[in-house]
Amino acid sequence: MTKTRILAALIMAPAVIAAVLLLPTGWLMLVSAIVFLLALWEWLRLAGLEDTLARSALLACNLGLMVALVWGSQSHSVRSLPLFQLIVVLGVLWWLLALLWLKHYHFSAEVLGKARAAKLVAATAAIIPAWCALAVIHSSQPRGPGWLLLVLLIVWAADSGAYFTGRKFGGQWFGGRKLAPRISPNKTLEGVSGGVALAMLVALLGAWLIGAPASKFPAIAGAAAITVLFCVAGDLFESLLKRHAGMKDSGSLIPGHGGVLDRVDSVLAALPVFALGKIWLGF
């Protein structure tokens, strides 16, 4: 890990934590919209849309959709956001569909025509629900900001747990089977197992610190485990896009880390899944 990568992480992590804990929901929605739209800009390029004007037009359409969702929810309390909750459900349905897409590696591998159109639709289906889920979690009562921070910690723990477990035990527990060798050859089933385990531990510790009742701990742990599995799907889906596009990184905006999409790919899948679990399981 280079010094540049470490320095960038040391700057980004405190900034994200401070934003989640200190900003009101409305301001956090604005900041996160900028981040997600930057990720969308990179996604559109991976989808084969090289023309800047066309990308700008699609970016404006997605921004308009965000504005429309806020406008359509203005008569409701920021703590309910029923329209946002509906989009969250649609987002989870999209990621279930994305699992089938991942299974069929060559689906939409081309860079033109229907393949590109499918990837452009997928961009909106991933970005908008994640943004809505962020708002739903952060505005929830009680301790919404704490829950949102916990989701991010779960994602970070899953990533770290998968990395170190994969390096130490990769190929030893599941007969050398890889997770998705055609998409991401370095990912192992052992790594996923380690990521899930560490994420569940972090989820339980975080829930205790937040003050969640002990009766909800099993539900929280289960939601964390499922969230991690979808995190993996988000990571793999971006890897699939990059392989189809013949690119190593989605961009170069973040020194040592690649593009914005490279940093939020797992988060895009995690947010809707955890938000739906929080609503459904009542924690």
PDB file of C-alpha atoms in Angstrom:
ATOM      1  CA  MET A   1       0.000   0.000   0.000  1.00  0.00           C
ATOM      2  CA  THR A   2       1.563   3.277  -1.133  1.00  0.00           C
ATOM      3  CA  LYS A   3       1.970   6.372   0.998  1.00  0.00           C
ATOM      4  CA  THR A   4      -0.366   8.229  -1.344  1.00  0.00           C
ATOM      5  CA  ARG A   5      -3.090   5.626  -0.844  1.00  0.00           C
ATOM      6  CA  ILE A   6      -2.689   5.728   2.939  1.00  0.00           C
ATOM      7  CA  LEU A   7      -2.714   9.518   3.036  1.00  0.00           C
ATOM      8  CA  ALA A   8      -5.841   9.682   0.892  1.00  0.00           C
ATOM      9  CA  ALA A   9      -7.568   7.172   3.183  1.00  0.00           C
ATOM     10  CA  LEU A  10      -6.560   9.136   6.293  1.00  0.00           C
ATOM     11  CA  ILE A  11      -8.163  12.225   4.778  1.00  0.00           C
ATOM     12  CA  MET A  12     -11.308  10.602   3.396  1.00  0.00           C
ATOM     13  CA  ALA A  13     -12.313   8.468   6.388  1.00  0.00           C
ATOM     14  CA  PRO A  14     -12.478  11.307   8.978  1.00  0.00           C
ATOM     15  CA  ALA A  15     -14.237  13.546   6.437  1.00  0.00           C
ATOM     16  CA  VAL A  16     -16.913  10.912   5.809  1.00  0.00           C
ATOM     17  CA  ILE A  17     -17.398  10.207   9.523  1.00  0.00           C
ATOM     18  CA  ALA A  18     -17.668  13.910  10.338  1.00  0.00           C
ATOM     19  CA  ALA A  19     -20.195  14.468   7.550  1.00  0.00           C
ATOM     20  CA  VAL A  20     -22.372  11.559   8.681  1.00  0.00           C
ATOM     21  CA  LEU A  21     -22.359  12.547  12.359  1.00  0.00           C
ATOM     22  CA  LEU A  22     -22.451  16.329  12.119  1.00  0.00           C
ATOM     23  CA  LEU A  23     -24.438  17.297   9.033  1.00  0.00           C
ATOM     24  CA  PRO A  24     -28.254  17.497   9.050  1.00  0.00           C
ATOM     25  CA  THR A  25     -29.929  15.017   6.725  1.00  0.00           C
ATOM     26  CA  GLY A  26     -30.678  17.625   4.063  1.00  0.00           C
ATOM     27  CA  TRP A  27     -27.090  18.806   3.824  1.00  0.00           C
ATOM     28  CA  LEU A  28     -25.786  15.240   3.858  1.00  0.00           C
ATOM     29  CA  MET A  29     -28.127  14.425   0.979  1.00  0.00           C
ATOM     30  CA  LEU A  30     -26.632  17.312  -0.970  1.00  0.00           C
ATOM     31  CA  VAL A  31     -23.036  16.267  -0.299  1.00  0.00           C
ATOM     32  CA  SER A  32     -23.730  12.618  -1.028  1.00  0.00           C
ATOM     33  CA  ALA A  33     -25.566  13.544  -4.235  1.00  0.00           C
ATOM     34  CA  ILE A  34     -22.362  15.163  -5.492  1.00  0.00           C
ATOM     35  CA  VAL A  35     -20.337  12.051  -4.620  1.00  0.00           C
ATOM     36  CA  PHE A  36     -22.842   9.653  -6.184  1.00  0.00           C
ATOM     37  CA  LEU A  37     -23.149  11.745  -9.336  1.00  0.00           C
ATOM     38  CA  LEU A  38     -19.373  11.688  -9.704  1.00  0.00           C
ATOM     39  CA  ALA A  39     -19.570   7.894  -9.447  1.00  0.00           C
ATOM     40  CA  LEU A  40     -22.343   7.952 -12.019  1.00  0.00           C
ATOM     41  CA  TRP A  41     -20.169   9.992 -14.390  1.00  0.00           C
ATOM     42  CA  GLU A  42     -17.511   7.282 -14.201  1.00  0.00           C
ATOM     43  CA  TRP A  43     -20.105   4.505 -14.595  1.00  0.00           C
ATOM     44  CA  LEU A  44     -21.376   6.100 -17.807  1.00  0.00           C
ATOM     45  CA  ARG A  45     -17.840   6.063 -19.185  1.00  0.00           C
ATOM     46  CA  LEU A  46     -17.434   2.391 -18.280  1.00  0.00           C
ATOM     47  CA  ALA A  47     -20.700   1.766 -20.106  1.00  0.00           C
ATOM     48  CA  GLY A  48     -19.087   3.043 -23.291  1.00  0.00           C
ATOM     49  CA  LEU A  49     -20.509   6.550 -23.330  1.00  0.00           C
ATOM     50  CA  GLU A  50     -17.448   8.572 -24.276  1.00  0.00           C
ATOM     51  CA  ASP A  51     -19.213  11.686 -25.544  1.00  0.00           C
ATOM     52  CA  THR A  52     -19.040  14.383 -22.853  1.00  0.00           C
ATOM     53  CA  LEU A  53     -22.260  16.069 -23.947  1.00  0.00           C
ATOM     54  CA  ALA A  54     -24.220  12.820 -23.825  1.00  0.00           C
ATOM     55  CA  ARG A  55     -22.812  11.966 -20.411  1.00  0.00           C
ATOM     56  CA  SER A  56     -23.637  15.447 -19.149  1.00  0.00           C
ATOM     57  CA  ALA A  57     -27.214  15.091 -20.381  1.00  0.00           C
ATOM     58  CA  LEU A  58     -27.676  11.764 -18.585  1.00  0.00           C
ATOM     59  CA  LEU A  59     -26.063  13.180 -15.459  1.00  0.00           C
ATOM     60  CA  ALA A  60     -28.535  16.065 -15.572  1.00  0.00           C
ATOM     61  CA  CYS A  61     -31.421  13.603 -15.950  1.00  0.00           C
ATOM     62  CA  ASN A  62     -30.352  11.727 -12.829  1.00  0.00           C
ATOM     63  CA  LEU A  63     -29.911  14.970 -10.937  1.00  0.00           C
ATOM     64  CA  GLY A  64     -33.395  15.944 -12.055  1.00  0.00           C
ATOM     65  CA  LEU A  65     -34.709  12.639 -10.710  1.00  0.00           C
ATOM     66  CA  MET A  66     -33.119  13.378  -7.336  1.00  0.00           C
ATOM     67  CA  VAL A  67     -34.704  16.817  -7.288  1.00  0.00           C
ATOM     68  CA  ALA A  68     -38.077  15.340  -8.274  1.00  0.00           C
ATOM     69  CA  LEU A  69     -37.885  12.831  -5.421  1.00  0.00           C
ATOM     70  CA  VAL A  70     -37.160  15.610  -2.930  1.00  0.00           C
ATOM     71  CA  TRP A  71     -39.963  17.733  -4.365  1.00  0.00           C
ATOM     72  CA  GLY A  72     -42.383  14.791  -4.246  1.00  0.00           C
ATOM     73  CA  SER A  73     -41.511  14.188  -0.579  1.00  0.00           C
ATOM     74  CA  GLN A  74     -41.696  17.792   0.603  1.00  0.00           C
ATOM     75  CA  SER A  75     -45.126  17.356   2.162  1.00  0.00           C
ATOM     76  CA  HIS A  76     -43.803  14.561   4.354  1.00  0.00           C
ATOM     77  CA  SER A  77     -41.565  14.643   7.380  1.00  0.00           C
ATOM     78  CA  VAL A  78     -37.889  14.078   6.625  1.00  0.00           C
ATOM     79  CA  ARG A  79     -38.147  11.180   9.064  1.00  0.00           C
ATOM     80  CA  SER A  80     -40.701   9.261   6.970  1.00  0.00           C
ATOM     81  CA  LEU A  81     -39.851   9.795   3.271  1.00  0.00           C
ATOM     82  CA  PRO A  82     -42.277   7.145   1.926  1.00  0.00           C
ATOM     83  CA  LEU A  83     -41.298   7.843  -1.696  1.00  0.00           C
ATOM     84  CA  PHE A  84     -37.650   7.305  -0.804  1.00  0.00           C
ATOM     85  CA  GLN A  85     -38.536   4.034   0.911  1.00  0.00           C
ATOM     86  CA  LEU A  86     -40.266   2.830  -2.257  1.00  0.00           C
ATOM     87  CA  ILE A  87     -37.139   3.584  -4.283  1.00  0.00           C
ATOM     88  CA  VAL A  88     -35.094   1.646  -1.714  1.00  0.00           C
ATOM     89  CA  VAL A  89     -37.247  -1.438  -2.318  1.00  0.00           C
ATOM     90  CA  LEU A  90     -36.796  -1.045  -6.066  1.00  0.00           C
ATOM     91  CA  GLY A  91     -33.048  -0.750  -5.486  1.00  0.00           C
ATOM     92  CA  VAL A  92     -32.923  -4.064  -3.652  1.00  0.00           C
ATOM     93  CA  LEU A  93     -34.878  -5.674  -6.483  1.00  0.00           C
ATOM     94  CA  TRP A  94     -32.321  -4.289  -8.922  1.00  0.00           C
ATOM     95  CA  TRP A  95     -29.416  -5.849  -7.018  1.00  0.00           C
ATOM     96  CA  LEU A  96     -31.210  -9.189  -7.007  1.00  0.00           C
ATOM     97  CA  LEU A  97     -31.439  -8.865 -10.781  1.00  0.00           C
ATOM     98  CA  ALA A  98     -27.760  -7.896 -10.874  1.00  0.00           C
ATOM     99  CA  LEU A  99     -26.912 -11.262  -9.310  1.00  0.00           C
ATOM    100  CA  LEU A 100     -28.338 -12.941 -12.405  1.00  0.00           C
ATOM    101  CA  TRP A 101     -26.364 -10.537 -14.580  1.00  0.00           C
ATOM    102  CA  LEU A 102     -23.165 -11.546 -12.796  1.00  0.00           C
ATOM    103  CA  LYS A 103     -23.954 -15.212 -13.340  1.00  0.00           C
ATOM    104  CA  HIS A 104     -24.136 -14.636 -17.085  1.00  0.00           C
ATOM    105  CA  TYR A 105     -20.736 -13.040 -17.569  1.00  0.00           C
ATOM    106  CA  HIS A 106     -21.061 -12.297 -21.273  1.00  0.00           C
ATOM    107  CA  PHE A 107     -24.448 -10.586 -21.003  1.00  0.00           C
ATOM    108  CA  SER A 108     -24.139  -7.052 -22.425  1.00  0.00           C
ATOM    109  CA  ALA A 109     -20.397  -7.403 -22.953  1.00  0.00           C
ATOM    110  CA  GLU A 110     -20.594  -5.262 -26.074  1.00  0.00           C
ATOM    111  CA  VAL A 111     -20.049  -1.518 -25.850  1.00  0.00           C
ATOM    112  CA  LEU A 112     -22.795  -0.426 -28.240  1.00  0.00           C
ATOM    113  CA  GLY A 113     -26.519  -0.838 -28.806  1.00  0.00           C
ATOM    114  CA  LYS A 114     -28.664  -2.735 -26.327  1.00  0.00           C
ATOM    115  CA  ALA A 115     -25.668  -3.671 -24.181  1.00  0.00           C
ATOM    116  CA  ARG A 116     -24.765  -0.052 -23.568  1.00  0.00           C
ATOM    117  CA  ALA A 117     -28.403   0.859 -22.947  1.00  0.00           C
ATOM    118  CA  ALA A 118     -28.656  -1.877 -20.288  1.00  0.00           C
ATOM    119  CA  LYS A 119     -25.575  -0.555 -18.513  1.00  0.00           C
ATOM    120  CA  LEU A 120     -26.900   3.013 -18.607  1.00  0.00           C
ATOM    121  CA  VAL A 121     -30.178   1.915 -17.039  1.00  0.00           C
ATOM    122  CA  ALA A 122     -28.213  -0.069 -14.459  1.00  0.00           C
ATOM    123  CA  ALA A 123     -26.353   3.110 -13.500  1.00  0.00           C
ATOM    124  CA  THR A 124     -29.539   4.880 -12.454  1.00  0.00           C
ATOM    125  CA  ALA A 125     -30.874   1.697 -10.800  1.00  0.00           C
ATOM    126  CA  ALA A 126     -27.764   1.565  -8.592  1.00  0.00           C
ATOM    127  CA  ILE A 127     -27.106   5.246  -7.856  1.00  0.00           C
ATOM    128  CA  ILE A 128     -30.557   6.648  -7.089  1.00  0.00           C
ATOM    129  CA  PRO A 129     -31.716   3.939  -4.614  1.00  0.00           C
ATOM    130  CA  ALA A 130     -28.396   4.150  -2.745  1.00  0.00           C
ATOM    131  CA  TRP A 131     -28.850   7.906  -2.348  1.00  0.00           C
ATOM    132  CA  CYS A 132     -32.437   7.407  -1.174  1.00  0.00           C
ATOM    133  CA  ALA A 133     -31.348   4.722   1.285  1.00  0.00           C
ATOM    134  CA  LEU A 134     -28.718   7.028   2.729  1.00  0.00           C
ATOM    135  CA  ALA A 135     -31.417   9.630   3.410  1.00  0.00           C
ATOM    136  CA  VAL A 136     -33.800   7.048   4.902  1.00  0.00           C
ATOM    137  CA  ILE A 137     -31.189   5.639   7.289  1.00  0.00           C
ATOM    138  CA  HIS A 138     -29.748   9.003   8.349  1.00  0.00           C
ATOM    139  CA  SER A 139     -33.192  10.513   9.030  1.00  0.00           C
ATOM    140  CA  SER A 140     -34.465   7.504  10.982  1.00  0.00           C
ATOM    141  CA  GLN A 141     -35.161   7.834  14.677  1.00  0.00           C
ATOM    142  CA  PRO A 142     -33.572   7.297  17.045  1.00  0.00           C
ATOM    143  CA  ARG A 143     -29.851   7.632  16.275  1.00  0.00           C
ATOM    144  CA  GLY A 144     -30.092   7.730  12.470  1.00  0.00           C
ATOM    145  CA  PRO A 145     -26.577   9.111  11.942  1.00  0.00           C
ATOM    146  CA  GLY A 146     -25.172   6.335  14.121  1.00  0.00           C
ATOM    147  CA  TRP A 147     -26.915   3.695  12.022  1.00  0.00           C
ATOM    148  CA  LEU A 148     -25.619   5.200   8.787  1.00  0.00           C
ATOM    149  CA  LEU A 149     -22.090   5.254  10.152  1.00  0.00           C
ATOM    150  CA  LEU A 150     -22.522   1.621  11.180  1.00  0.00           C
ATOM    151  CA  VAL A 151     -23.461   0.656   7.609  1.00  0.00           C
ATOM    152  CA  LEU A 152     -20.254   2.238   6.345  1.00  0.00           C
ATOM    153  CA  LEU A 153     -18.242   0.501   9.066  1.00  0.00           C
ATOM    154  CA  ILE A 154     -19.817  -2.807   8.050  1.00  0.00           C
ATOM    155  CA  VAL A 155     -18.715  -2.230   4.453  1.00  0.00           C
ATOM    156  CA  TRP A 156     -15.192  -1.252   5.514  1.00  0.00           C
ATOM    157  CA  ALA A 157     -14.967  -4.227   7.901  1.00  0.00           C
ATOM    158  CA  ALA A 158     -16.149  -6.591   5.169  1.00  0.00           C
ATOM    159  CA  ASP A 159     -13.525  -5.263   2.790  1.00  0.00           C
ATOM    160  CA  SER A 160     -10.730  -5.552   5.359  1.00  0.00           C
ATOM    161  CA  GLY A 161     -11.864  -8.949   6.615  1.00  0.00           C
ATOM    162  CA  ALA A 162     -12.054 -10.308   3.082  1.00  0.00           C
ATOM    163  CA  TYR A 163      -8.617  -8.956   2.182  1.00  0.00           C
ATOM    164  CA  PHE A 164      -6.729 -10.361   5.155  1.00  0.00           C
ATOM    165  CA  THR A 165      -8.636 -13.654   5.346  1.00  0.00           C
ATOM    166  CA  GLY A 166      -8.205 -14.164   1.623  1.00  0.00           C
ATOM    167  CA  ARG A 167      -4.467 -13.562   1.838  1.00  0.00           C
ATOM    168  CA  LYS A 168      -4.036 -15.868   4.818  1.00  0.00           C
ATOM    169  CA  PHE A 169      -6.449 -18.701   4.033  1.00  0.00           C
ATOM    170  CA  GLY A 170      -7.330 -18.289   0.351  1.00  0.00           C
ATOM    171  CA  GLY A 171      -7.810 -21.671  -1.327  1.00  0.00           C
ATOM    172  CA  GLN A 172      -7.673 -23.682   1.921  1.00  0.00           C
ATOM    173  CA  TRP A 173     -11.292 -24.015   3.067  1.00  0.00           C
ATOM    174  CA  PHE A 174     -13.323 -24.568  -0.097  1.00  0.00           C
ATOM    175  CA  GLY A 175     -11.071 -26.757  -2.182  1.00  0.00           C
ATOM    176  CA  GLY A 176      -9.444 -23.892  -4.021  1.00  0.00           C
ATOM    177  CA  ARG A 177     -12.719 -22.673  -5.515  1.00  0.00           C
ATOM    178  CA  LYS A 178     -12.766 -19.020  -6.531  1.00  0.00           C
ATOM    179  CA  LEU A 179     -15.721 -16.703  -6.017  1.00  0.00           C
ATOM    180  CA  ALA A 180     -15.987 -15.370  -9.572  1.00  0.00           C
ATOM    181  CA  PRO A 181     -12.788 -16.199 -11.466  1.00  0.00           C
ATOM    182  CA  ARG A 182     -13.910 -14.697 -14.789  1.00  0.00           C
ATOM    183  CA  ILE A 183     -14.808 -11.369 -13.173  1.00  0.00           C
ATOM    184  CA  SER A 184     -12.367 -10.969 -10.290  1.00  0.00           C
ATOM    185  CA  PRO A 185      -9.812 -13.806 -10.131  1.00  0.00           C
ATOM    186  CA  ASN A 186      -8.331 -12.747  -6.794  1.00  0.00           C
ATOM    187  CA  LYS A 187     -11.560 -12.962  -4.800  1.00  0.00           C
ATOM    188  CA  THR A 188     -11.932 -16.151  -2.784  1.00  0.00           C
ATOM    189  CA  LEU A 189     -14.749 -17.802  -0.871  1.00  0.00           C
ATOM    190  CA  GLU A 190     -12.496 -17.739   2.189  1.00  0.00           C
ATOM    191  CA  GLY A 191     -12.198 -13.979   1.841  1.00  0.00           C
ATOM    192  CA  VAL A 192     -15.961 -13.557   1.654  1.00  0.00           C
ATOM    193  CA  SER A 193     -16.357 -15.712   4.784  1.00  0.00           C
ATOM    194  CA  GLY A 194     -13.841 -13.606   6.681  1.00  0.00           C
ATOM    195  CA  GLY A 195     -15.523 -10.420   5.531  1.00  0.00           C
ATOM    196  CA  VAL A 196     -18.938 -11.607   6.679  1.00  0.00           C
ATOM    197  CA  ALA A 197     -17.597 -12.689  10.074  1.00  0.00           C
ATOM    198  CA  LEU A 198     -15.811  -9.417  10.784  1.00  0.00           C
ATOM    199  CA  ALA A 199     -18.752  -7.361   9.547  1.00  0.00           C
ATOM    200  CA  MET A 200     -21.156  -9.201  11.856  1.00  0.00           C
ATOM    201  CA  LEU A 201     -18.823  -8.599  14.776  1.00  0.00           C
ATOM    202  CA  VAL A 202     -18.586  -4.894  13.951  1.00  0.00           C
ATOM    203  CA  ALA A 203     -22.374  -4.731  13.528  1.00  0.00           C
ATOM    204  CA  LEU A 204     -23.006  -6.193  16.969  1.00  0.00           C
ATOM    205  CA  LEU A 205     -20.432  -3.973  18.635  1.00  0.00           C
ATOM    206  CA  GLY A 206     -21.785  -0.924  16.840  1.00  0.00           C
ATOM    207  CA  ALA A 207     -25.376  -1.787  17.727  1.00  0.00           C
ATOM    208  CA  TRP A 208     -24.381  -2.055  21.380  1.00  0.00           C
ATOM    209  CA  LEU A 209     -22.658   1.336  21.262  1.00  0.00           C
ATOM    210  CA  ILE A 210     -25.648   2.890  19.510  1.00  0.00           C
ATOM    211  CA  GLY A 211     -27.919   1.580  22.252  1.00  0.00           C
ATOM    212  CA  ALA A 212     -29.991  -0.920  20.298  1.00  0.00           C
ATOM    213  CA  PRO A 213     -31.912  -3.383  22.477  1.00  0.00           C
ATOM    214  CA  ALA A 214     -30.251  -6.771  22.886  1.00  0.00           C
ATOM    215  CA  SER A 215     -33.371  -8.473  21.513  1.00  0.00           C
ATOM    216  CA  LYS A 216     -32.567  -6.927  18.115  1.00  0.00           C
ATOM    217  CA  PHE A 217     -28.973  -8.166  17.971  1.00  0.00           C
ATOM    218  CA  PRO A 218     -29.765 -11.360  15.982  1.00  0.00           C
ATOM    219  CA  ALA A 219     -31.690  -9.318  13.414  1.00  0.00           C
ATOM    220  CA  ILE A 220     -28.873  -6.787  13.164  1.00  0.00           C
ATOM    221  CA  ALA A 221     -26.250  -9.501  12.725  1.00  0.00           C
ATOM    222  CA  GLY A 222     -28.352 -11.184  10.047  1.00  0.00           C
ATOM    223  CA  ALA A 223     -28.911  -7.905   8.236  1.00  0.00           C
ATOM    224  CA  ALA A 224     -25.162  -7.221   8.352  1.00  0.00           C
ATOM    225  CA  ALA A 225     -24.367 -10.639   6.858  1.00  0.00           C
ATOM    226  CA  ILE A 226     -26.821 -10.181   3.990  1.00  0.00           C
ATOM    227  CA  THR A 227     -25.562  -6.633   3.449  1.00  0.00           C
ATOM    228  CA  VAL A 228     -22.013  -7.929   3.051  1.00  0.00           C
ATOM    229  CA  LEU A 229     -23.107 -10.456   0.431  1.00  0.00           C
ATOM    230  CA  PHE A 230     -24.656  -7.637  -1.567  1.00  0.00           C
ATOM    231  CA  CYS A 231     -21.498  -5.571  -1.015  1.00  0.00           C
ATOM    232  CA  VAL A 232     -19.642  -8.323  -2.827  1.00  0.00           C
ATOM    233  CA  ALA A 233     -22.187  -8.157  -5.629  1.00  0.00           C
ATOM    234  CA  GLY A 234     -21.665  -4.411  -5.943  1.00  0.00           C
ATOM    235  CA  ASP A 235     -17.912  -4.841  -6.100  1.00  0.00           C
ATOM    236  CA  LEU A 236     -18.175  -7.637  -8.651  1.00  0.00           C
ATOM    237  CA  PHE A 237     -20.581  -5.702 -10.818  1.00  0.00           C
ATOM    238  CA  GLU A 238     -18.180  -2.787 -11.106  1.00  0.00           C
ATOM    239  CA  SER A 239     -15.378  -5.246 -11.865  1.00  0.00           C
ATOM    240  CA  LEU A 240     -17.551  -6.690 -14.620  1.00  0.00           C
ATOM    241  CA  LEU A 241     -18.084  -3.237 -16.112  1.00  0.00           C
ATOM    242  CA  LYS A 242     -14.348  -2.540 -16.014  1.00  0.00           C
ATOM    243  CA  ARG A 243     -13.497  -5.858 -17.661  1.00  0.00           C
ATOM    244  CA  HIS A 244     -16.005  -5.243 -20.423  1.00  0.00           C
ATOM    245  CA  ALA A 245     -14.564  -1.755 -20.892  1.00  0.00           C
ATOM    246  CA  GLY A 246     -10.949  -2.948 -20.689  1.00  0.00           C
ATOM    247  CA  MET A 247     -10.152  -0.549 -17.828  1.00  0.00           C
ATOM    248  CA  LYS A 248      -8.338  -1.104 -14.545  1.00  0.00           C
ATOM    249  CA  ASP A 249      -9.948   1.763 -12.596  1.00  0.00           C
ATOM    250  CA  SER A 250     -13.162   3.713 -13.048  1.00  0.00           C
ATOM    251  CA  GLY A 251     -11.217   6.975 -12.887  1.00  0.00           C
ATOM    252  CA  SER A 252      -8.253   8.744 -11.322  1.00  0.00           C
ATOM    253  CA  LEU A 253      -9.888  11.385  -9.138  1.00  0.00           C
ATOM    254  CA  ILE A 254      -8.707   9.899  -5.814  1.00  0.00           C
ATOM    255  CA  PRO A 255      -4.904   9.529  -5.603  1.00  0.00           C
ATOM    256  CA  GLY A 256      -3.917   5.927  -5.016  1.00  0.00           C
ATOM    257  CA  HIS A 257      -7.524   4.736  -5.020  1.00  0.00           C
ATOM    258  CA  GLY A 258      -8.680   5.176  -8.597  1.00  0.00           C
ATOM    259  CA  GLY A 259     -12.072   6.738  -9.186  1.00  0.00           C
ATOM    260  CA  VAL A 260     -15.030   7.567  -6.984  1.00  0.00           C
ATOM    261  CA  LEU A 261     -16.929   4.518  -8.230  1.00  0.00           C
ATOM    262  CA  ASP A 262     -14.022   2.323  -7.153  1.00  0.00           C
ATOM    263  CA  ARG A 263     -14.586   3.539  -3.576  1.00  0.00           C
ATOM    264  CA  VAL A 264     -18.387   3.398  -3.436  1.00  0.00           C
ATOM    265  CA  ASP A 265     -19.232   0.324  -5.526  1.00  0.00           C
ATOM    266  CA  SER A 266     -19.892  -1.805  -2.434  1.00  0.00           C
ATOM    267  CA  VAL A 267     -21.696   1.040  -0.672  1.00  0.00           C
ATOM    268  CA  LEU A 268     -24.146   1.387  -3.563  1.00  0.00           C
ATOM    269  CA  ALA A 269     -25.401  -2.146  -2.921  1.00  0.00           C
ATOM    270  CA  ALA A 270     -25.086  -2.050   0.877  1.00  0.00           C
ATOM    271  CA  LEU A 271     -27.216   1.027   1.555  1.00  0.00           C
ATOM    272  CA  PRO A 272     -30.547  -0.146   0.062  1.00  0.00           C
ATOM    273  CA  VAL A 273     -30.202  -3.636   1.506  1.00  0.00           C
ATOM    274  CA  PHE A 274     -29.420  -2.433   5.030  1.00  0.00           C
ATOM    275  CA  ALA A 275     -32.101   0.267   4.858  1.00  0.00           C
ATOM    276  CA  LEU A 276     -34.738  -2.275   3.866  1.00  0.00           C
ATOM    277  CA  GLY A 277     -33.558  -4.641   6.599  1.00  0.00           C
ATOM    278  CA  LYS A 278     -33.744  -1.842   9.166  1.00  0.00           C
ATOM    279  CA  ILE A 279     -37.296  -0.967   8.130  1.00  0.00           C
ATOM    280  CA  TRP A 280     -38.478  -4.552   7.839  1.00  0.00           C
ATOM    281  CA  LEU A 281     -36.854  -5.897  11.014  1.00  0.00           C
ATOM    282  CA  GLY A 282     -37.530  -2.764  13.062  1.00  0.00           C
ATOM    283  CA  PHE A 283     -34.162  -2.007  14.599  1.00  0.00           C
TER     284      PHE A 283
END
